[in-house]
Every structure is written in C-alpha cells, then in structure tokens.
Tab-separated table of N, CA and C in Angstrom:
chain	number	residue	atom	x	y	z
A	103	MET	N	-43.571	-29.310	-5.325
A	103	MET	CA	-41.925	-28.644	-5.296
A	103	MET	C	-41.767	-28.205	-4.424
A	104	ARG	N	-41.285	-27.223	-3.080
A	104	ARG	CA	-40.783	-27.442	-2.957
A	104	ARG	C	-39.588	-29.067	-2.802
A	105	SER	N	-40.196	-29.748	-1.954
A	105	SER	CA	-39.299	-31.412	-1.796
A	105	SER	C	-38.141	-31.038	-2.723
A	106	ILE	N	-39.213	-30.965	-3.802
A	106	ILE	CA	-37.311	-31.151	-4.516
A	106	ILE	C	-36.102	-30.309	-5.352
A	107	ARG	N	-36.596	-29.092	-4.686
A	107	ARG	CA	-36.330	-28.043	-4.427
A	107	ARG	C	-34.964	-28.040	-3.644
A	108	HIS	N	-35.715	-28.437	-2.264
A	108	HIS	CA	-34.769	-29.301	-1.109
A	108	HIS	C	-33.681	-29.742	-1.553
A	109	LYS	N	-34.033	-31.536	-2.266
A	109	LYS	CA	-33.677	-32.648	-2.767
A	109	LYS	C	-32.653	-32.140	-4.134
A	110	THR	N	-32.570	-30.729	-4.618
A	110	THR	CA	-31.984	-30.540	-5.980
A	110	THR	C	-30.179	-30.366	-5.142
A	111	LEU	N	-31.012	-28.847	-3.953
A	111	LEU	CA	-30.334	-28.044	-3.256
A	111	LEU	C	-29.311	-29.563	-2.651
A	112	PHE	N	-29.474	-30.355	-1.531
A	112	PHE	CA	-28.809	-31.511	-1.091
A	112	PHE	C	-27.864	-32.260	-2.411
A	113	ALA	N	-28.247	-32.387	-3.539
A	113	ALA	CA	-27.438	-33.136	-3.577
A	113	ALA	C	-26.005	-32.087	-4.053
A	114	ALA	N	-26.675	-31.071	-4.911
A	114	ALA	CA	-25.312	-29.749	-5.249
A	114	ALA	C	-23.958	-29.350	-4.464
A	115	ALA	N	-25.030	-29.480	-2.935
A	115	ALA	CA	-24.484	-28.887	-1.339
A	115	ALA	C	-23.120	-30.660	-1.563
A	116	PHE	N	-23.668	-31.592	-1.752
A	116	PHE	CA	-23.049	-33.461	-1.957
A	116	PHE	C	-22.038	-32.570	-2.876
A	117	VAL	N	-22.257	-32.704	-4.117
A	117	VAL	CA	-21.810	-33.195	-5.625
A	117	VAL	C	-19.900	-31.725	-5.050
A	118	PHE	N	-20.595	-30.139	-4.374
A	118	PHE	CA	-19.225	-30.169	-4.450
A	118	PHE	C	-19.073	-30.026	-2.898
A	119	ALA	N	-19.428	-31.045	-1.562
A	119	ALA	CA	-18.398	-30.874	-0.940
A	119	ALA	C	-17.141	-32.074	-1.199
A	120	ALA	N	-18.505	-33.575	-2.425
A	120	ALA	CA	-16.991	-34.614	-2.431
A	120	ALA	C	-15.823	-33.565	-3.627
A	121	GLY	N	-16.087	-32.238	-4.108
A	121	GLY	CA	-15.236	-32.154	-4.868
A	121	GLY	C	-14.187	-31.537	-4.252
A	122	PHE	N	-14.658	-30.628	-3.867
A	122	PHE	CA	-13.946	-30.448	-1.927
A	122	PHE	C	-12.443	-31.147	-1.190
A	123	VAL	N	-13.936	-32.100	-1.323
A	123	VAL	CA	-12.652	-33.697	-0.296
A	123	VAL	C	-11.230	-34.126	-1.015
A	124	GLY	N	-12.432	-34.294	-2.925
A	124	GLY	CA	-10.754	-34.748	-3.522
A	124	GLY	C	-9.539	-33.754	-4.086
A	125	THR	N	-10.403	-32.289	-3.801
A	125	THR	CA	-9.228	-31.199	-4.341
A	125	THR	C	-7.896	-31.160	-3.107
A	126	ALA	N	-8.372	-31.404	-1.383
A	126	ALA	CA	-8.023	-31.891	-0.413
A	126	ALA	C	-6.939	-33.005	-0.141
A	127	ALA	N	-7.405	-34.298	-1.632
A	127	ALA	CA	-6.279	-35.111	-1.341
A	127	ALA	C	-4.825	-35.147	-2.270
A	128	ALA	N	-5.679	-34.543	-3.241
A	128	ALA	CA	-4.671	-34.275	-3.915
A	128	ALA	C	-3.763	-33.477	-3.509
A	129	GLY	N	-3.608	-32.312	-2.818
A	129	GLY	CA	-2.220	-31.657	-1.797
A	129	GLY	C	-1.416	-32.045	-1.375
A	130	SER	N	-2.664	-33.082	-0.421
A	130	SER	CA	-2.004	-34.065	0.354
A	130	SER	C	-0.958	-35.105	-0.563
A	131	CYS	N	-0.806	-35.677	-1.899
A	131	CYS	CA	0.170	-36.333	-2.797
A	131	CYS	C	0.809	-35.260	-2.754
A	132	TRP	N	0.325	-33.739	-3.430
A	132	TRP	CA	1.536	-33.323	-3.756
A	132	TRP	C	3.117	-33.160	-2.703
A	133	ASP	N	1.640	-32.927	-0.863
A	133	ASP	CA	3.378	-32.515	0.600
A	133	ASP	C	3.894	-33.914	0.522
A	134	CYS	N	3.299	-35.128	-0.544
A	134	CYS	CA	3.839	-36.045	-0.726
A	134	CYS	C	4.868	-36.023	-1.610
A	135	GLN	N	4.540	-35.504	-2.639
A	135	GLN	CA	6.078	-34.922	-3.623
A	135	GLN	C	6.917	-33.752	-2.659
A	136	GLN	N	6.958	-33.620	-2.712
A	136	GLN	CA	7.153	-32.075	-1.644
A	136	GLN	C	8.972	-32.726	-0.881
A	137	ILE	N	8.018	-34.034	0.549
A	137	ILE	CA	8.860	-34.808	0.306
A	137	ILE	C	10.614	-35.709	0.241
A	138	TYR	N	9.541	-36.465	-1.000
A	138	TYR	CA	10.197	-36.333	-1.749
A	138	TYR	C	11.658	-35.717	-2.636
A	139	ASN	N	10.703	-34.784	-3.339
A	139	ASN	CA	12.422	-33.626	-3.094
A	139	ASN	C	13.042	-32.907	-2.434
A	140	ALA	N	12.567	-33.154	-1.068
A	140	ALA	CA	13.249	-32.677	-0.316
A	140	ALA	C	14.462	-33.632	-0.135
A	141	CYS	N	14.448	-34.522	0.189
A	141	CYS	CA	15.210	-35.547	0.366
A	141	CYS	C	16.174	-36.106	-0.700
A	142	MET	N	16.185	-35.429	-2.063
A	142	MET	CA	16.983	-35.901	-2.811
A	142	MET	C	17.890	-34.861	-2.436
A	143	GLN	N	17.855	-33.783	-2.166
A	143	GLN	CA	18.154	-32.202	-1.952
A	143	GLN	C	19.427	-33.144	-0.862
A	144	GLU	N	18.796	-33.841	0.590
A	144	GLU	CA	19.593	-34.274	1.044
A	144	GLU	C	21.521	-34.901	0.583
A	145	PRO	N	22.219	-34.590	1.245
A	145	PRO	CA	23.565	-35.394	0.579
A	145	PRO	C	23.490	-36.759	1.491
A	146	GLY	N	24.075	-37.325	0.191
A	146	GLY	CA	24.464	-38.592	0.909
A	146	GLY	C	22.802	-39.703	0.537
A	147	THR	N	21.391	-39.009	0.029
A	147	THR	CA	20.625	-39.759	0.123
A	147	THR	C	19.936	-40.683	-1.292
A	148	THR	N	19.700	-41.568	-1.565
A	148	THR	CA	19.428	-42.418	-2.530
A	148	THR	C	18.006	-41.968	-3.573
A	149	GLN	N	17.593	-41.912	-4.690
A	149	GLN	CA	16.312	-42.545	-5.092
A	149	GLN	C	15.835	-43.210	-4.041
A	150	SER	N	15.993	-44.459	-3.595
A	150	SER	CA	15.367	-45.528	-3.084
A	150	SER	C	14.912	-45.407	-1.485
A	151	GLN	N	15.421	-44.443	-1.490
A	151	GLN	CA	15.337	-43.563	0.008
A	151	GLN	C	14.514	-42.906	0.151
A	152	CYS	N	14.899	-42.154	-0.472
A	152	CYS	CA	13.947	-40.797	-1.333
A	152	CYS	C	12.501	-41.259	-1.233
A	153	ALA	N	12.336	-42.147	-2.698
A	153	ALA	CA	11.423	-42.847	-2.918
A	153	ALA	C	10.815	-43.860	-1.519
A	154	HIS	N	11.439	-44.396	-0.941
A	154	HIS	CA	11.025	-45.410	0.620
A	154	HIS	C	9.745	-43.307	1.382
A	155	ARG	N	10.476	-42.877	1.710
A	155	ARG	CA	10.127	-42.125	2.363
A	155	ARG	C	8.839	-41.607	1.784
A	156	HIS	N	8.507	-41.148	0.069
A	156	HIS	CA	7.705	-40.889	-0.623
A	156	HIS	C	6.068	-41.376	-0.124
A	157	ASN	N	6.751	-42.666	-0.320
A	157	ASN	CA	5.736	-44.422	-0.361
A	157	ASN	C	5.555	-44.033	1.294
A	158	ASP	N	6.047	-43.567	2.094
A	158	ASP	CA	4.959	-43.819	3.925
A	158	ASP	C	4.313	-42.997	3.572
A	159	CYS	N	4.118	-41.040	3.133
A	159	CYS	CA	3.442	-40.776	3.310
A	159	CYS	C	2.435	-41.176	2.552
A	160	ALA	N	2.542	-41.345	1.290
A	160	ALA	CA	1.568	-41.731	-0.007
A	160	ALA	C	-0.031	-42.833	0.630
A	161	ARG	N	0.492	-43.955	0.959
A	161	ARG	CA	-0.062	-45.281	0.975
A	161	ARG	C	-0.941	-45.151	1.542
A	162	PRO	N	-1.226	-44.026	2.371
A	162	PRO	CA	-1.885	-44.345	4.072
A	162	PRO	C	-3.174	-43.205	2.841
A	163	MET	N	-3.097	-42.538	2.090
A	163	MET	CA	-3.826	-41.408	1.691
A	163	MET	C	-4.351	-41.749	-0.210
A	164	ASN	N	-3.663	-43.488	-0.376
A	164	ASN	CA	-3.653	-43.542	-1.871
A	164	ASN	C	-3.811	-42.733	-3.468
A	165	CYS	N	-1.690	-42.677	-2.796
A	165	CYS	CA	-1.879	-41.890	-3.927
A	165	CYS	C	-0.688	-42.587	-4.898
A	166	PRO	N	-0.652	-43.034	-5.741
A	166	PRO	CA	0.310	-43.310	-6.905
A	166	PRO	C	1.348	-43.316	-5.542
A	167	LEU	N	2.275	-44.542	-5.811
A	167	LEU	CA	3.397	-44.978	-5.067
A	167	LEU	C	4.718	-44.575	-6.019
A	168	MET	N	5.852	-44.781	-5.892
A	168	MET	CA	7.341	-44.580	-6.989
A	168	MET	C	7.840	-45.618	-6.083
A	169	PRO	N	8.616	-46.228	-7.171
A	169	PRO	CA	10.036	-47.240	-6.555
A	169	PRO	C	10.699	-46.928	-6.154
A	170	GLU	N	10.616	-48.185	-5.446
A	170	GLU	CA	12.046	-48.162	-4.469
A	170	GLU	C	13.382	-49.043	-4.655
A	171	THR	N	12.972	-48.779	-5.742
A	171	THR	CA	14.952	-49.956	-6.252
A	171	THR	C	15.549	-48.218	-7.467
A	172	ASP	N	15.992	-48.930	-6.499
A	172	ASP	CA	17.415	-47.731	-7.667
A	172	ASP	C	17.646	-47.779	-8.907
A	173	ILE	N	18.009	-47.432	-9.385
A	173	ILE	CA	18.569	-46.777	-9.868
A	173	ILE	C	19.745	-46.286	-10.895
A	174	GLU	N	20.479	-47.098	-11.669
A	174	GLU	CA	21.700	-45.755	-11.708
A	174	GLU	C	21.902	-47.047	-13.494
C-alpha cells in the first residue's frame, strides 16, 4: 500500500508542476502584450511595427501571434 501512496503523491506533484509551468508561460505571453501596448504609445509607430515587436517576443514561447499588416 505504501507504493500506491507514493505514486499518487508523485502524480499530484507532477500535475501541480505542470500547472505552474502553464501559468508562467501565460505570464510571458502577457509580457509580449505589454511590449505591443508600450509600442503603440510611441509616436510615429504603426500597428504593423508593434505587431512585429510582439511577434518577436511571442514566437519562441508559442504565444498567439498578431497580424503584421497595417489596418487602415
């Protein structure tokens, strides 16, 4: 019975760790959104330029990408 309890605790720890990693990744995607928001506040920048900055941040983390074409 001890080995079953040990396996259950190990599985629970693994699920907790996986959830923590998922939350950390979501925070990183939020950081990319903040880069986009700050870029849009800069004078003379376009949506396309800011989307490109966002995508440079988001691509390595598999976050959702923004279209890089100007919307006018």
